[in-house]
PDB file of C-alpha atoms and ligand atoms in Angstrom:
ATOM      1  CA  UNK A  48      -4.586  12.916 -21.179  1.00  0.00           C
ATOM      2  CA  UNK A  49      -6.454  10.860 -18.795  1.00  0.00           C
ATOM      3  CA  UNK A  50      -4.959   7.462 -20.256  1.00  0.00           C
ATOM      4  CA  UNK A  51      -1.285   8.647 -20.824  1.00  0.00           C
ATOM      5  CA  UNK A  52      -0.154   8.314 -17.101  1.00  0.00           C
ATOM      6  CA  UNK A  53      -1.295   4.576 -16.965  1.00  0.00           C
ATOM      7  CA  UNK A  54       0.417   4.001 -20.088  1.00  0.00           C
ATOM      8  CA  UNK A  55       3.726   5.755 -19.114  1.00  0.00           C
ATOM      9  CA  UNK A  56       3.462   3.682 -15.815  1.00  0.00           C
ATOM     10  CA  UNK A  57       2.960   0.498 -17.409  1.00  0.00           C
ATOM     11  CA  UNK A  58       5.744   1.012 -19.909  1.00  0.00           C
ATOM     12  CA  UNK A  59       8.069   2.208 -17.151  1.00  0.00           C
ATOM     13  CA  UNK A  60       7.393  -1.037 -15.153  1.00  0.00           C
ATOM     14  CA  UNK A  61       8.241  -3.119 -18.338  1.00  0.00           C
ATOM     15  CA  UNK A  62      11.454  -1.201 -18.678  1.00  0.00           C
ATOM     16  CA  UNK A  63      12.377  -1.550 -14.967  1.00  0.00           C
ATOM     17  CA  UNK A  64      11.618  -5.334 -15.394  1.00  0.00           C
ATOM     18  CA  UNK A  65      13.954  -5.357 -18.135  1.00  0.00           C
ATOM     19  CA  UNK A  66      16.759  -3.464 -16.492  1.00  0.00           C
ATOM     20  CA  UNK A  67      16.765  -5.859 -13.611  1.00  0.00           C
ATOM     21  CA  UNK A  68      15.565  -3.642 -11.216  1.00  0.00           C
ATOM     22  CA  UNK A  69      12.503  -5.513 -10.322  1.00  0.00           C
ATOM     23  CA  UNK A  70      13.006  -8.649  -7.928  1.00  0.00           C
ATOM     24  CA  UNK A  71      11.752 -12.092  -9.283  1.00  0.00           C
ATOM     25  CA  UNK A  72       9.835 -12.547 -12.313  1.00  0.00           C
ATOM     26  CA  UNK A  73       6.361 -10.611 -12.293  1.00  0.00           C
ATOM     27  CA  UNK A  74       5.192 -12.455 -15.408  1.00  0.00           C
ATOM     28  CA  UNK A  75       5.794 -15.845 -13.836  1.00  0.00           C
ATOM     29  CA  UNK A  76       2.788 -17.625 -12.356  1.00  0.00           C
ATOM     30  CA  UNK A  77       2.185 -16.745  -8.400  1.00  0.00           C
ATOM     31  CA  UNK A  78       1.593 -19.514  -6.120  1.00  0.00           C
ATOM     32  CA  UNK A  79      -1.997 -18.501  -4.988  1.00  0.00           C
ATOM     33  CA  UNK A  80      -4.730 -19.755  -2.582  1.00  0.00           C
ATOM     34  CA  UNK A  81      -8.177 -18.390  -2.958  1.00  0.00           C
ATOM     35  CA  UNK A  82     -10.390 -18.504   0.238  1.00  0.00           C
ATOM     36  CA  UNK A  83     -14.148 -17.551  -0.671  1.00  0.00           C
ATOM     37  CA  UNK A  84     -15.878 -16.190   2.397  1.00  0.00           C
ATOM     38  CA  UNK A  85     -19.600 -17.080   2.336  1.00  0.00           C
ATOM     39  CA  UNK A  86     -20.424 -14.252   4.963  1.00  0.00           C
ATOM     40  CA  UNK A  87     -19.164 -11.519   2.820  1.00  0.00           C
ATOM     41  CA  UNK A  88     -19.031 -13.017  -0.509  1.00  0.00           C
ATOM     42  CA  UNK A  89     -15.513 -11.802  -0.947  1.00  0.00           C
ATOM     43  CA  UNK A  90     -12.899 -14.411  -2.027  1.00  0.00           C
ATOM     44  CA  UNK A  91      -9.704 -13.497   0.018  1.00  0.00           C
ATOM     45  CA  UNK A  92      -6.365 -14.266  -1.608  1.00  0.00           C
ATOM     46  CA  UNK A  93      -3.209 -15.722  -0.052  1.00  0.00           C
ATOM     47  CA  UNK A  94      -0.059 -15.560  -2.372  1.00  0.00           C
ATOM     48  CA  UNK A  95       3.271 -16.547  -2.117  1.00  0.00           C
ATOM     49  CA  UNK A  96       5.845 -14.079  -3.293  1.00  0.00           C
ATOM     50  CA  UNK A  97       9.391 -15.303  -2.132  1.00  0.00           C
ATOM     51  CA  UNK A  98      11.079 -12.405  -3.976  1.00  0.00           C
ATOM     52  CA  UNK A  99      10.118 -10.145  -1.054  1.00  0.00           C
ATOM     53  CA  UNK A 100      12.312 -11.935   1.299  1.00  0.00           C
ATOM     54  CA  UNK A 101      15.495 -10.161  -0.610  1.00  0.00           C
ATOM     55  CA  UNK A 102      14.085  -6.806   0.166  1.00  0.00           C
ATOM     56  CA  UNK A 103      16.115  -6.451   3.472  1.00  0.00           C
ATOM     57  CA  UNK A 104      19.275  -8.481   1.851  1.00  0.00           C
ATOM     58  CA  UNK A 105      21.538  -5.598   1.587  1.00  0.00           C
ATOM     59  CA  UNK A 106      24.284  -7.773   0.192  1.00  0.00           C
ATOM     60  CA  UNK A 107      21.966  -9.534  -2.480  1.00  0.00           C
ATOM     61  CA  UNK A 108      20.501  -6.175  -3.552  1.00  0.00           C
ATOM     62  CA  UNK A 109      23.957  -4.684  -4.207  1.00  0.00           C
ATOM     63  CA  UNK A 110      24.952  -7.851  -6.069  1.00  0.00           C
ATOM     64  CA  UNK A 111      22.059  -7.596  -8.379  1.00  0.00           C
ATOM     65  CA  UNK A 112      22.559  -3.878  -9.033  1.00  0.00           C
ATOM     66  CA  UNK A 113      19.412  -2.840  -7.373  1.00  0.00           C
ATOM     67  CA  UNK A 114      21.350  -1.267  -4.507  1.00  0.00           C
ATOM     68  CA  UNK A 115      24.416   0.917  -5.294  1.00  0.00           C
ATOM     69  CA  UNK A 116      27.424  -0.443  -3.431  1.00  0.00           C
ATOM     70  CA  UNK A 117      29.261   2.685  -3.824  1.00  0.00           C
ATOM     71  CA  UNK A 118      26.462   4.986  -2.104  1.00  0.00           C
ATOM     72  CA  UNK A 119      27.572   7.760   0.157  1.00  0.00           C
ATOM     73  CA  UNK A 120      26.063   6.789   3.605  1.00  0.00           C
ATOM     74  CA  UNK A 121      27.040  10.293   4.845  1.00  0.00           C
ATOM     75  CA  UNK A 122      25.252  12.131   2.435  1.00  0.00           C
ATOM     76  CA  UNK A 123      21.845  10.353   2.691  1.00  0.00           C
ATOM     77  CA  UNK A 124      18.794  12.183   4.601  1.00  0.00           C
ATOM     78  CA  UNK A 125      17.928  10.210   7.906  1.00  0.00           C
ATOM     79  CA  UNK A 126      14.606  11.476   9.782  1.00  0.00           C
ATOM     80  CA  UNK A 127      15.863  12.151  13.297  1.00  0.00           C
ATOM     81  CA  UNK A 128      12.649  10.282  14.516  1.00  0.00           C
ATOM     82  CA  UNK A 129      13.629   7.087  12.920  1.00  0.00           C
ATOM     83  CA  UNK A 130      14.925   4.925  15.768  1.00  0.00           C
ATOM     84  CA  UNK A 131      16.544   2.756  13.393  1.00  0.00           C
ATOM     85  CA  UNK A 132      18.806   5.365  12.091  1.00  0.00           C
ATOM     86  CA  UNK A 133      18.125   4.128   8.536  1.00  0.00           C
ATOM     87  CA  UNK A 134      17.928   6.872   5.848  1.00  0.00           C
ATOM     88  CA  UNK A 135      14.655   7.700   4.569  1.00  0.00           C
ATOM     89  CA  UNK A 136      13.835   5.093   1.647  1.00  0.00           C
ATOM     90  CA  UNK A 137      11.378   7.569   0.022  1.00  0.00           C
ATOM     91  CA  UNK A 138      13.379  10.703  -0.287  1.00  0.00           C
ATOM     92  CA  UNK A 139      13.868  11.266  -4.123  1.00  0.00           C
ATOM     93  CA  UNK A 140      17.675  12.518  -3.622  1.00  0.00           C
ATOM     94  CA  UNK A 141      18.079   9.167  -1.456  1.00  0.00           C
ATOM     95  CA  UNK A 142      16.641   7.055  -4.095  1.00  0.00           C
ATOM     96  CA  UNK A 143      18.766   8.600  -6.745  1.00  0.00           C
ATOM     97  CA  UNK A 144      21.763   7.809  -4.772  1.00  0.00           C
ATOM     98  CA  UNK A 145      20.868   4.270  -3.772  1.00  0.00           C
ATOM     99  CA  UNK A 146      18.965   2.960  -6.649  1.00  0.00           C
ATOM    100  CA  UNK A 147      20.559   4.322  -9.969  1.00  0.00           C
ATOM    101  CA  UNK A 148      18.430   1.870 -12.195  1.00  0.00           C
ATOM    102  CA  UNK A 149      15.284   3.293 -10.654  1.00  0.00           C
ATOM    103  CA  UNK A 150      13.268   5.295 -12.839  1.00  0.00           C
ATOM    104  CA  UNK A 151      11.475   8.229 -11.051  1.00  0.00           C
ATOM    105  CA  UNK A 152       8.345   9.517 -12.921  1.00  0.00           C
ATOM    106  CA  UNK A 153       7.378  12.993 -12.283  1.00  0.00           C
ATOM    107  CA  UNK A 154       3.604  13.421 -11.635  1.00  0.00           C
ATOM    108  CA  UNK A 155       1.463  16.428 -10.576  1.00  0.00           C
ATOM    109  CA  UNK A 156      -1.515  15.467  -8.381  1.00  0.00           C
ATOM    110  CA  UNK A 157      -3.879  17.766  -6.512  1.00  0.00           C
ATOM    111  CA  UNK A 158      -1.295  20.439  -6.797  1.00  0.00           C
ATOM    112  CA  UNK A 159       1.586  18.892  -5.479  1.00  0.00           C
ATOM    113  CA  UNK A 160       4.694  17.351  -7.017  1.00  0.00           C
ATOM    114  CA  UNK A 161       4.971  13.753  -6.628  1.00  0.00           C
ATOM    115  CA  UNK A 162       7.408  10.914  -8.204  1.00  0.00           C
ATOM    116  CA  UNK A 163       6.301   7.150  -8.810  1.00  0.00           C
ATOM    117  CA  UNK A 164       8.949   4.729  -8.670  1.00  0.00           C
ATOM    118  CA  UNK A 165       8.591   1.047  -9.203  1.00  0.00           C
ATOM    119  CA  UNK A 166       8.553  -0.929  -6.323  1.00  0.00           C
ATOM    120  CA  UNK A 167      11.388  -3.721  -6.659  1.00  0.00           C
ATOM    121  CA  UNK A 168       9.863  -5.821  -3.840  1.00  0.00           C
ATOM    122  CA  UNK A 169       6.411  -5.834  -5.740  1.00  0.00           C
ATOM    123  CA  UNK A 170       3.316  -7.048  -4.154  1.00  0.00           C
ATOM    124  CA  UNK A 171       1.264  -6.932  -7.478  1.00  0.00           C
ATOM    125  CA  UNK A 172       1.673  -5.958 -11.175  1.00  0.00           C
ATOM    126  CA  UNK A 173       2.715  -2.435 -12.033  1.00  0.00           C
ATOM    127  CA  UNK A 174       3.244  -1.673  -8.455  1.00  0.00           C
ATOM    128  CA  UNK A 175       4.636   1.693  -7.689  1.00  0.00           C
ATOM    129  CA  UNK A 176       5.241   3.774  -4.845  1.00  0.00           C
ATOM    130  CA  UNK A 177       4.070   7.398  -5.377  1.00  0.00           C
ATOM    131  CA  UNK A 178       6.282   9.515  -2.936  1.00  0.00           C
ATOM    132  CA  UNK A 179       5.865  13.325  -2.223  1.00  0.00           C
ATOM    133  CA  UNK A 180       8.612  15.525  -3.585  1.00  0.00           C
ATOM    134  CA  UNK A 181       9.193  16.695  -0.157  1.00  0.00           C
ATOM    135  CA  UNK A 182      10.066  14.965   2.965  1.00  0.00           C
ATOM    136  CA  UNK A 183       6.623  15.512   4.726  1.00  0.00           C
ATOM    137  CA  UNK A 184       4.570  13.335   7.049  1.00  0.00           C
ATOM    138  CA  UNK A 185       2.246  10.653   6.323  1.00  0.00           C
ATOM    139  CA  UNK A 186      -0.529  12.493   8.173  1.00  0.00           C
ATOM    140  CA  UNK A 187      -4.224  12.620   6.820  1.00  0.00           C
ATOM    141  CA  UNK A 188      -5.840  15.611   5.522  1.00  0.00           C
ATOM    142  CA  UNK A 189      -8.036  16.406   2.831  1.00  0.00           C
ATOM    143  CA  UNK A 190      -5.386  16.486   0.256  1.00  0.00           C
ATOM    144  CA  UNK A 191      -5.014  12.726   0.730  1.00  0.00           C
ATOM    145  CA  UNK A 192      -8.285  11.967  -0.660  1.00  0.00           C
ATOM    146  CA  UNK A 193      -7.819  14.553  -3.226  1.00  0.00           C
ATOM    147  CA  UNK A 194      -4.676  13.030  -4.520  1.00  0.00           C
ATOM    148  CA  UNK A 195      -5.896   9.541  -4.531  1.00  0.00           C
ATOM    149  CA  UNK A 196      -8.821  10.572  -6.700  1.00  0.00           C
ATOM    150  CA  UNK A 197      -6.588  12.761  -8.918  1.00  0.00           C
ATOM    151  CA  UNK A 198      -4.319   9.731  -9.499  1.00  0.00           C
ATOM    152  CA  UNK A 199      -7.260   7.387 -10.251  1.00  0.00           C
ATOM    153  CA  UNK A 200      -8.449   9.754 -12.658  1.00  0.00           C
ATOM    154  CA  UNK A 201      -5.090  10.447 -14.540  1.00  0.00           C
ATOM    155  CA  UNK A 202      -4.627   6.629 -14.757  1.00  0.00           C
ATOM    156  CA  UNK A 203      -8.159   6.420 -16.527  1.00  0.00           C
ATOM    157  CA  UNK A 204      -9.325   4.093 -13.628  1.00  0.00           C
ATOM    158  CA  UNK A 205      -6.682   1.592 -14.378  1.00  0.00           C
ATOM    159  CA  UNK A 206      -4.611   1.799 -11.189  1.00  0.00           C
ATOM    160  CA  UNK A 207      -5.696   1.147  -7.720  1.00  0.00           C
ATOM    161  CA  UNK A 208      -4.508   3.689  -4.992  1.00  0.00           C
ATOM    162  CA  UNK A 209      -3.824   2.794  -1.606  1.00  0.00           C
ATOM    163  CA  UNK A 210      -2.907   4.839   1.485  1.00  0.00           C
ATOM    164  CA  UNK A 211      -1.861   3.509   4.744  1.00  0.00           C
ATOM    165  CA  UNK A 212      -2.060   5.516   7.951  1.00  0.00           C
ATOM    166  CA  UNK A 213       1.092   6.190   9.895  1.00  0.00           C
ATOM    167  CA  UNK A 214       1.999   3.458  12.200  1.00  0.00           C
ATOM    168  CA  UNK A 215      -1.270   1.507  10.728  1.00  0.00           C
ATOM    169  CA  UNK A 216       0.625  -0.061   7.831  1.00  0.00           C
ATOM    170  CA  UNK A 217       3.001   2.640   6.604  1.00  0.00           C
ATOM    171  CA  UNK A 218       6.428   1.572   7.844  1.00  0.00           C
ATOM    172  CA  UNK A 219       7.767   4.951   6.866  1.00  0.00           C
ATOM    173  CA  UNK A 220       5.481   7.561   8.619  1.00  0.00           C
ATOM    174  CA  UNK A 221       7.565  10.700   7.832  1.00  0.00           C
ATOM    175  CA  UNK A 222       7.367  10.533   4.047  1.00  0.00           C
ATOM    176  CA  UNK A 223       4.046  10.811   2.442  1.00  0.00           C
ATOM    177  CA  UNK A 224       3.326   8.111  -0.077  1.00  0.00           C
ATOM    178  CA  UNK A 225       0.838   6.007  -1.598  1.00  0.00           C
ATOM    179  CA  UNK A 226       1.063   2.529  -3.281  1.00  0.00           C
ATOM    180  CA  UNK A 227      -0.693   2.110  -6.783  1.00  0.00           C
ATOM    181  CA  UNK A 228      -0.975  -0.860  -8.935  1.00  0.00           C
ATOM    182  CA  UNK A 229      -3.514  -2.636 -11.438  1.00  0.00           C
ATOM    183  CA  UNK A 230      -4.241  -5.722  -9.747  1.00  0.00           C
ATOM    184  CA  UNK A 231      -7.726  -5.794  -8.502  1.00  0.00           C
ATOM    185  CA  UNK A 232      -8.144  -6.316  -4.788  1.00  0.00           C
ATOM    186  CA  UNK A 233     -10.719  -8.840  -3.311  1.00  0.00           C
ATOM    187  CA  UNK A 234     -12.616  -6.069  -1.499  1.00  0.00           C
ATOM    188  CA  UNK A 235     -13.500  -4.670  -4.866  1.00  0.00           C
ATOM    189  CA  UNK A 236     -16.164  -7.492  -5.339  1.00  0.00           C
ATOM    190  CA  UNK A 237     -17.903  -6.693  -1.913  1.00  0.00           C
ATOM    191  CA  UNK A 238     -21.486  -6.216  -2.293  1.00  0.00           C
ATOM    192  CA  UNK A 239     -22.885  -2.956  -0.950  1.00  0.00           C
ATOM    193  CA  UNK A 240     -25.502  -4.816   1.067  1.00  0.00           C
ATOM    194  CA  UNK A 241     -22.808  -7.070   2.623  1.00  0.00           C
ATOM    195  CA  UNK A 242     -20.450  -4.414   4.023  1.00  0.00           C
ATOM    196  CA  UNK A 243     -21.431  -5.196   7.613  1.00  0.00           C
ATOM    197  CA  UNK A 244     -20.164  -8.691   6.936  1.00  0.00           C
ATOM    198  CA  UNK A 245     -16.893  -8.009   6.098  1.00  0.00           C
ATOM    199  CA  UNK A 246     -14.314  -9.175   8.576  1.00  0.00           C
ATOM    200  CA  UNK A 247     -13.171  -5.558   9.413  1.00  0.00           C
ATOM    201  CA  UNK A 248     -14.888  -2.309   9.943  1.00  0.00           C
ATOM    202  CA  UNK A 249     -15.259  -0.931   6.613  1.00  0.00           C
ATOM    203  CA  UNK A 250     -17.171   2.100   4.858  1.00  0.00           C
ATOM    204  CA  UNK A 251     -17.644   1.909   1.171  1.00  0.00           C
ATOM    205  CA  UNK A 252     -18.099   5.303  -0.706  1.00  0.00           C
ATOM    206  CA  UNK A 253     -19.886   5.072  -3.721  1.00  0.00           C
ATOM    207  CA  UNK A 254     -18.806   7.319  -6.853  1.00  0.00           C
ATOM    208  CA  UNK A 255     -20.293  10.684  -6.167  1.00  0.00           C
ATOM    209  CA  UNK A 256     -19.569  14.341  -6.910  1.00  0.00           C
ATOM    210  CA  UNK A 257     -19.000  14.855  -3.279  1.00  0.00           C
ATOM    211  CA  UNK A 258     -16.881  11.906  -2.707  1.00  0.00           C
ATOM    212  CA  UNK A 259     -13.787  13.725  -1.175  1.00  0.00           C
ATOM    213  CA  UNK A 260     -15.564  15.815   1.116  1.00  0.00           C
ATOM    214  CA  UNK A 261     -17.689  12.778   2.285  1.00  0.00           C
ATOM    215  CA  UNK A 262     -14.436  10.600   2.727  1.00  0.00           C
ATOM    216  CA  UNK A 263     -12.398  13.367   4.295  1.00  0.00           C
ATOM    217  CA  UNK A 264     -15.200  14.120   6.948  1.00  0.00           C
ATOM    218  CA  UNK A 265     -15.718  10.369   7.617  1.00  0.00           C
ATOM    219  CA  UNK A 266     -11.812  10.019   8.126  1.00  0.00           C
ATOM    220  CA  UNK A 267     -11.419  13.173  10.140  1.00  0.00           C
ATOM    221  CA  UNK A 268     -14.511  12.045  12.423  1.00  0.00           C
ATOM    222  CA  UNK A 269     -12.652   8.819  13.225  1.00  0.00           C
ATOM    223  CA  UNK A 270      -9.160  10.204  13.740  1.00  0.00           C
ATOM    224  CA  UNK A 271     -10.412  13.133  15.952  1.00  0.00           C
ATOM    225  CA  UNK A 272     -12.011  10.567  18.266  1.00  0.00           C
ATOM    226  CA  UNK A 273      -8.670   9.349  19.352  1.00  0.00           C
ATOM    227  CA  UNK A 274      -6.014  11.356  17.592  1.00  0.00           C
ATOM    228  CA  UNK A 275      -3.106   9.371  19.120  1.00  0.00           C
ATOM    229  CA  UNK A 276      -4.574   5.879  17.788  1.00  0.00           C
ATOM    230  CA  UNK A 277      -7.146   6.186  15.454  1.00  0.00           C
ATOM    231  CA  UNK A 278      -5.855   5.894  11.751  1.00  0.00           C
ATOM    232  CA  UNK A 279      -7.297   4.530   8.450  1.00  0.00           C
ATOM    233  CA  UNK A 280      -6.212   2.452   5.415  1.00  0.00           C
ATOM    234  CA  UNK A 281      -7.885   3.450   2.317  1.00  0.00           C
ATOM    235  CA  UNK A 282      -8.223   2.227  -1.385  1.00  0.00           C
ATOM    236  CA  UNK A 283      -9.691   4.198  -4.281  1.00  0.00           C
ATOM    237  CA  UNK A 284     -10.692   1.797  -7.422  1.00  0.00           C
ATOM    238  CA  UNK A 285     -13.072   1.919 -10.156  1.00  0.00           C
ATOM    239  CA  UNK A 286     -16.676   0.598  -9.075  1.00  0.00           C
ATOM    240  CA  UNK A 287     -19.725   1.026 -11.274  1.00  0.00           C
ATOM    241  CA  UNK A 288     -17.976   3.540 -13.789  1.00  0.00           C
ATOM    242  CA  UNK A 289     -16.397   5.830 -11.398  1.00  0.00           C
ATOM    243  CA  UNK A 290     -13.967   6.071  -8.330  1.00  0.00           C
ATOM    244  CA  UNK A 291     -15.181   4.328  -4.990  1.00  0.00           C
ATOM    245  CA  UNK A 292     -13.389   4.728  -1.711  1.00  0.00           C
ATOM    246  CA  UNK A 293     -13.061   1.823   0.648  1.00  0.00           C
ATOM    247  CA  UNK A 294     -12.019   3.252   4.163  1.00  0.00           C
ATOM    248  CA  UNK A 295     -10.828   0.538   6.754  1.00  0.00           C
ATOM    249  CA  UNK A 296     -10.790   1.777  10.374  1.00  0.00           C
ATOM    250  CA  UNK A 297      -7.424   1.096  11.925  1.00  0.00           C
ATOM    251  CA  UNK A 298      -5.944   1.643  15.574  1.00  0.00           C
ATOM    252  CA  UNK A 299      -2.023   1.925  15.998  1.00  0.00           C
ATOM    253  CA  UNK A 300      -2.310  -0.446  19.133  1.00  0.00           C
ATOM    254  CA  UNK A 301      -3.409  -3.491  16.958  1.00  0.00           C
ATOM    255  CA  UNK A 302      -1.617  -3.476  13.786  1.00  0.00           C
ATOM    256  CA  UNK A 303      -0.238  -7.077  14.051  1.00  0.00           C
ATOM    257  CA  UNK A 304      -2.011 -10.157  13.210  1.00  0.00           C
ATOM    258  CA  UNK A 305      -0.601 -13.436  14.885  1.00  0.00           C
ATOM    259  CA  UNK A 306      -0.922 -15.457  11.621  1.00  0.00           C
ATOM    260  CA  UNK A 307       0.405 -12.721   9.353  1.00  0.00           C
ATOM    261  CA  UNK A 308       2.388  -9.944  10.833  1.00  0.00           C
ATOM    262  CA  UNK A 309       1.831  -6.239  10.099  1.00  0.00           C
ATOM    263  CA  UNK A 310      -1.472  -5.657   8.232  1.00  0.00           C
ATOM    264  CA  UNK A 311      -1.580  -3.002   5.911  1.00  0.00           C
ATOM    265  CA  UNK A 312      -3.608  -1.540   3.128  1.00  0.00           C
ATOM    266  CA  UNK A 313      -3.000  -4.886   1.090  1.00  0.00           C
ATOM    267  CA  UNK A 314      -4.121  -7.204   3.560  1.00  0.00           C
ATOM    268  CA  UNK A 315      -7.243  -5.386   4.920  1.00  0.00           C
ATOM    269  CA  UNK A 316      -8.277  -5.151   1.079  1.00  0.00           C
ATOM    270  CA  UNK A 317      -8.096  -9.176   1.146  1.00  0.00           C
ATOM    271  CA  UNK A 318      -4.687  -9.689  -0.275  1.00  0.00           C
ATOM    272  CA  UNK A 319      -2.487 -11.617   2.028  1.00  0.00           C
ATOM    273  CA  UNK A 320       1.367 -11.785   0.662  1.00  0.00           C
ATOM    274  CA  UNK A 321       3.656 -14.087   2.222  1.00  0.00           C
ATOM    275  CA  UNK A 322       7.569 -14.399   1.956  1.00  0.00           C
ATOM    276  CA  UNK A 323       8.320 -16.279   4.712  1.00  0.00           C
ATOM    277  CA  UNK A 324       6.172 -17.756   7.257  1.00  0.00           C
ATOM    278  CA  UNK A 325       5.330 -20.762   4.779  1.00  0.00           C
ATOM    279  CA  UNK A 326       3.363 -22.684   7.374  1.00  0.00           C
ATOM    280  CA  UNK A 327       1.046 -19.697   7.682  1.00  0.00           C
ATOM    281  CA  UNK A 328       0.569 -19.564   3.925  1.00  0.00           C
ATOM    282  CA  UNK A 329      -0.166 -23.298   3.801  1.00  0.00           C
ATOM    283  CA  UNK A 330      -2.650 -22.924   6.743  1.00  0.00           C
ATOM    284  CA  UNK A 331      -4.980 -20.404   4.630  1.00  0.00           C
ATOM    285  CA  UNK A 332      -8.488 -20.901   5.254  1.00  0.00           C
ATOM    286  CA  UNK A 333     -11.363 -18.712   6.187  1.00  0.00           C
ATOM    287  CA  UNK A 334     -10.872 -19.223   9.726  1.00  0.00           C
ATOM    288  CA  UNK A 335      -6.963 -17.996   9.351  1.00  0.00           C
ATOM    289  CA  UNK A 336      -8.625 -14.652   7.567  1.00  0.00           C
ATOM    290  CA  UNK A 337     -11.107 -14.163  10.259  1.00  0.00           C
ATOM    291  CA  UNK A 338      -8.457 -14.683  12.963  1.00  0.00           C
ATOM    292  CA  UNK A 339      -6.166 -12.246  11.159  1.00  0.00           C
ATOM    293  CA  UNK A 340      -8.794  -9.619  11.021  1.00  0.00           C
ATOM    294  CA  UNK A 341     -10.041 -10.263  14.565  1.00  0.00           C
ATOM    295  CA  UNK A 342      -6.759  -9.199  15.863  1.00  0.00           C
ATOM    296  CA  UNK A 343      -6.841  -5.827  14.330  1.00  0.00           C
ATOM    297  CA  UNK A 344     -10.361  -4.661  14.746  1.00  0.00           C
ATOM    298  CA  UNK A 345      -9.924  -1.266  16.555  1.00  0.00           C
ATOM    299  CA  UNK A 346     -10.940  -1.404  20.594  1.00  0.00           C
ATOM    300  CA  UNK A 347     -13.473   1.519  19.807  1.00  0.00           C
ATOM    301  CA  UNK A 348     -14.899  -0.293  16.817  1.00  0.00           C
ATOM    302  CA  UNK A 349     -15.871  -3.617  18.273  1.00  0.00           C
ATOM    303  CA  UNK A 350     -19.366  -4.313  18.989  1.00  0.00           C
TER     304      UNK A 350
HETATM  305 ZN1   ZN B 442      11.863  11.139   2.926  1.00  0.00          ZN
END
């Protein structure tokens, strides 16, 4: 049972590649620059993923059959708070209308219904977005941590589970979702004794029976200090034969790095993906990493 969700997802990913739903070739070598950080001991990673440049190119996506050219725009649900007026990219009914090639895999986790859909503009191998069946806000409560731990457990620890707080990496803050994939993140190698040397405020919670309460209390404490601005990014990943939670403190006022753009869960975990800004990709070094993180340290966490 515990391994079966991982197998289902990995098989579905391969099927979606075969069906032509996945941009680029996930099996091809990725141009990568590895940046060891002597202070934290973490090796940061810059990757060149040019296929992602197509994700907003409607004509190209239609040509490839990834986006249905005959979709009925008037039937698509739009959140009235979205200033761009776009339809919600994460509502299952919208996905079925817009992306007929996309396989939506039903999942139960933490007593809620979800669907996993392969991310055609993938950032990692086996990259799925796990979306709530219902159109509900991306806001933090105890069920967020419970869901992350449940997804981790159901995939036998093979998948990494990422949560981005609303307006702090999540670009669709009105539909609850997670990102999951099988690629290890650089931060997973962070030694417990060097957490204070990581270039962004981070707490690492080791596996324990009270992990969900500990993480929930910590995140609530941070968000309640300034509910308007304080958010987190979180990663749940296997560490020492159990799930560990990595919590990154965020502030909605500082989410852009001048040499990267929007900093979300991938970047704070040490993985910088580029599909344009070739100059910034080529300028990858430890000072670039530190500069990117320095731009997003929350004002209330600066020492
Ligand atoms: Zn939605």
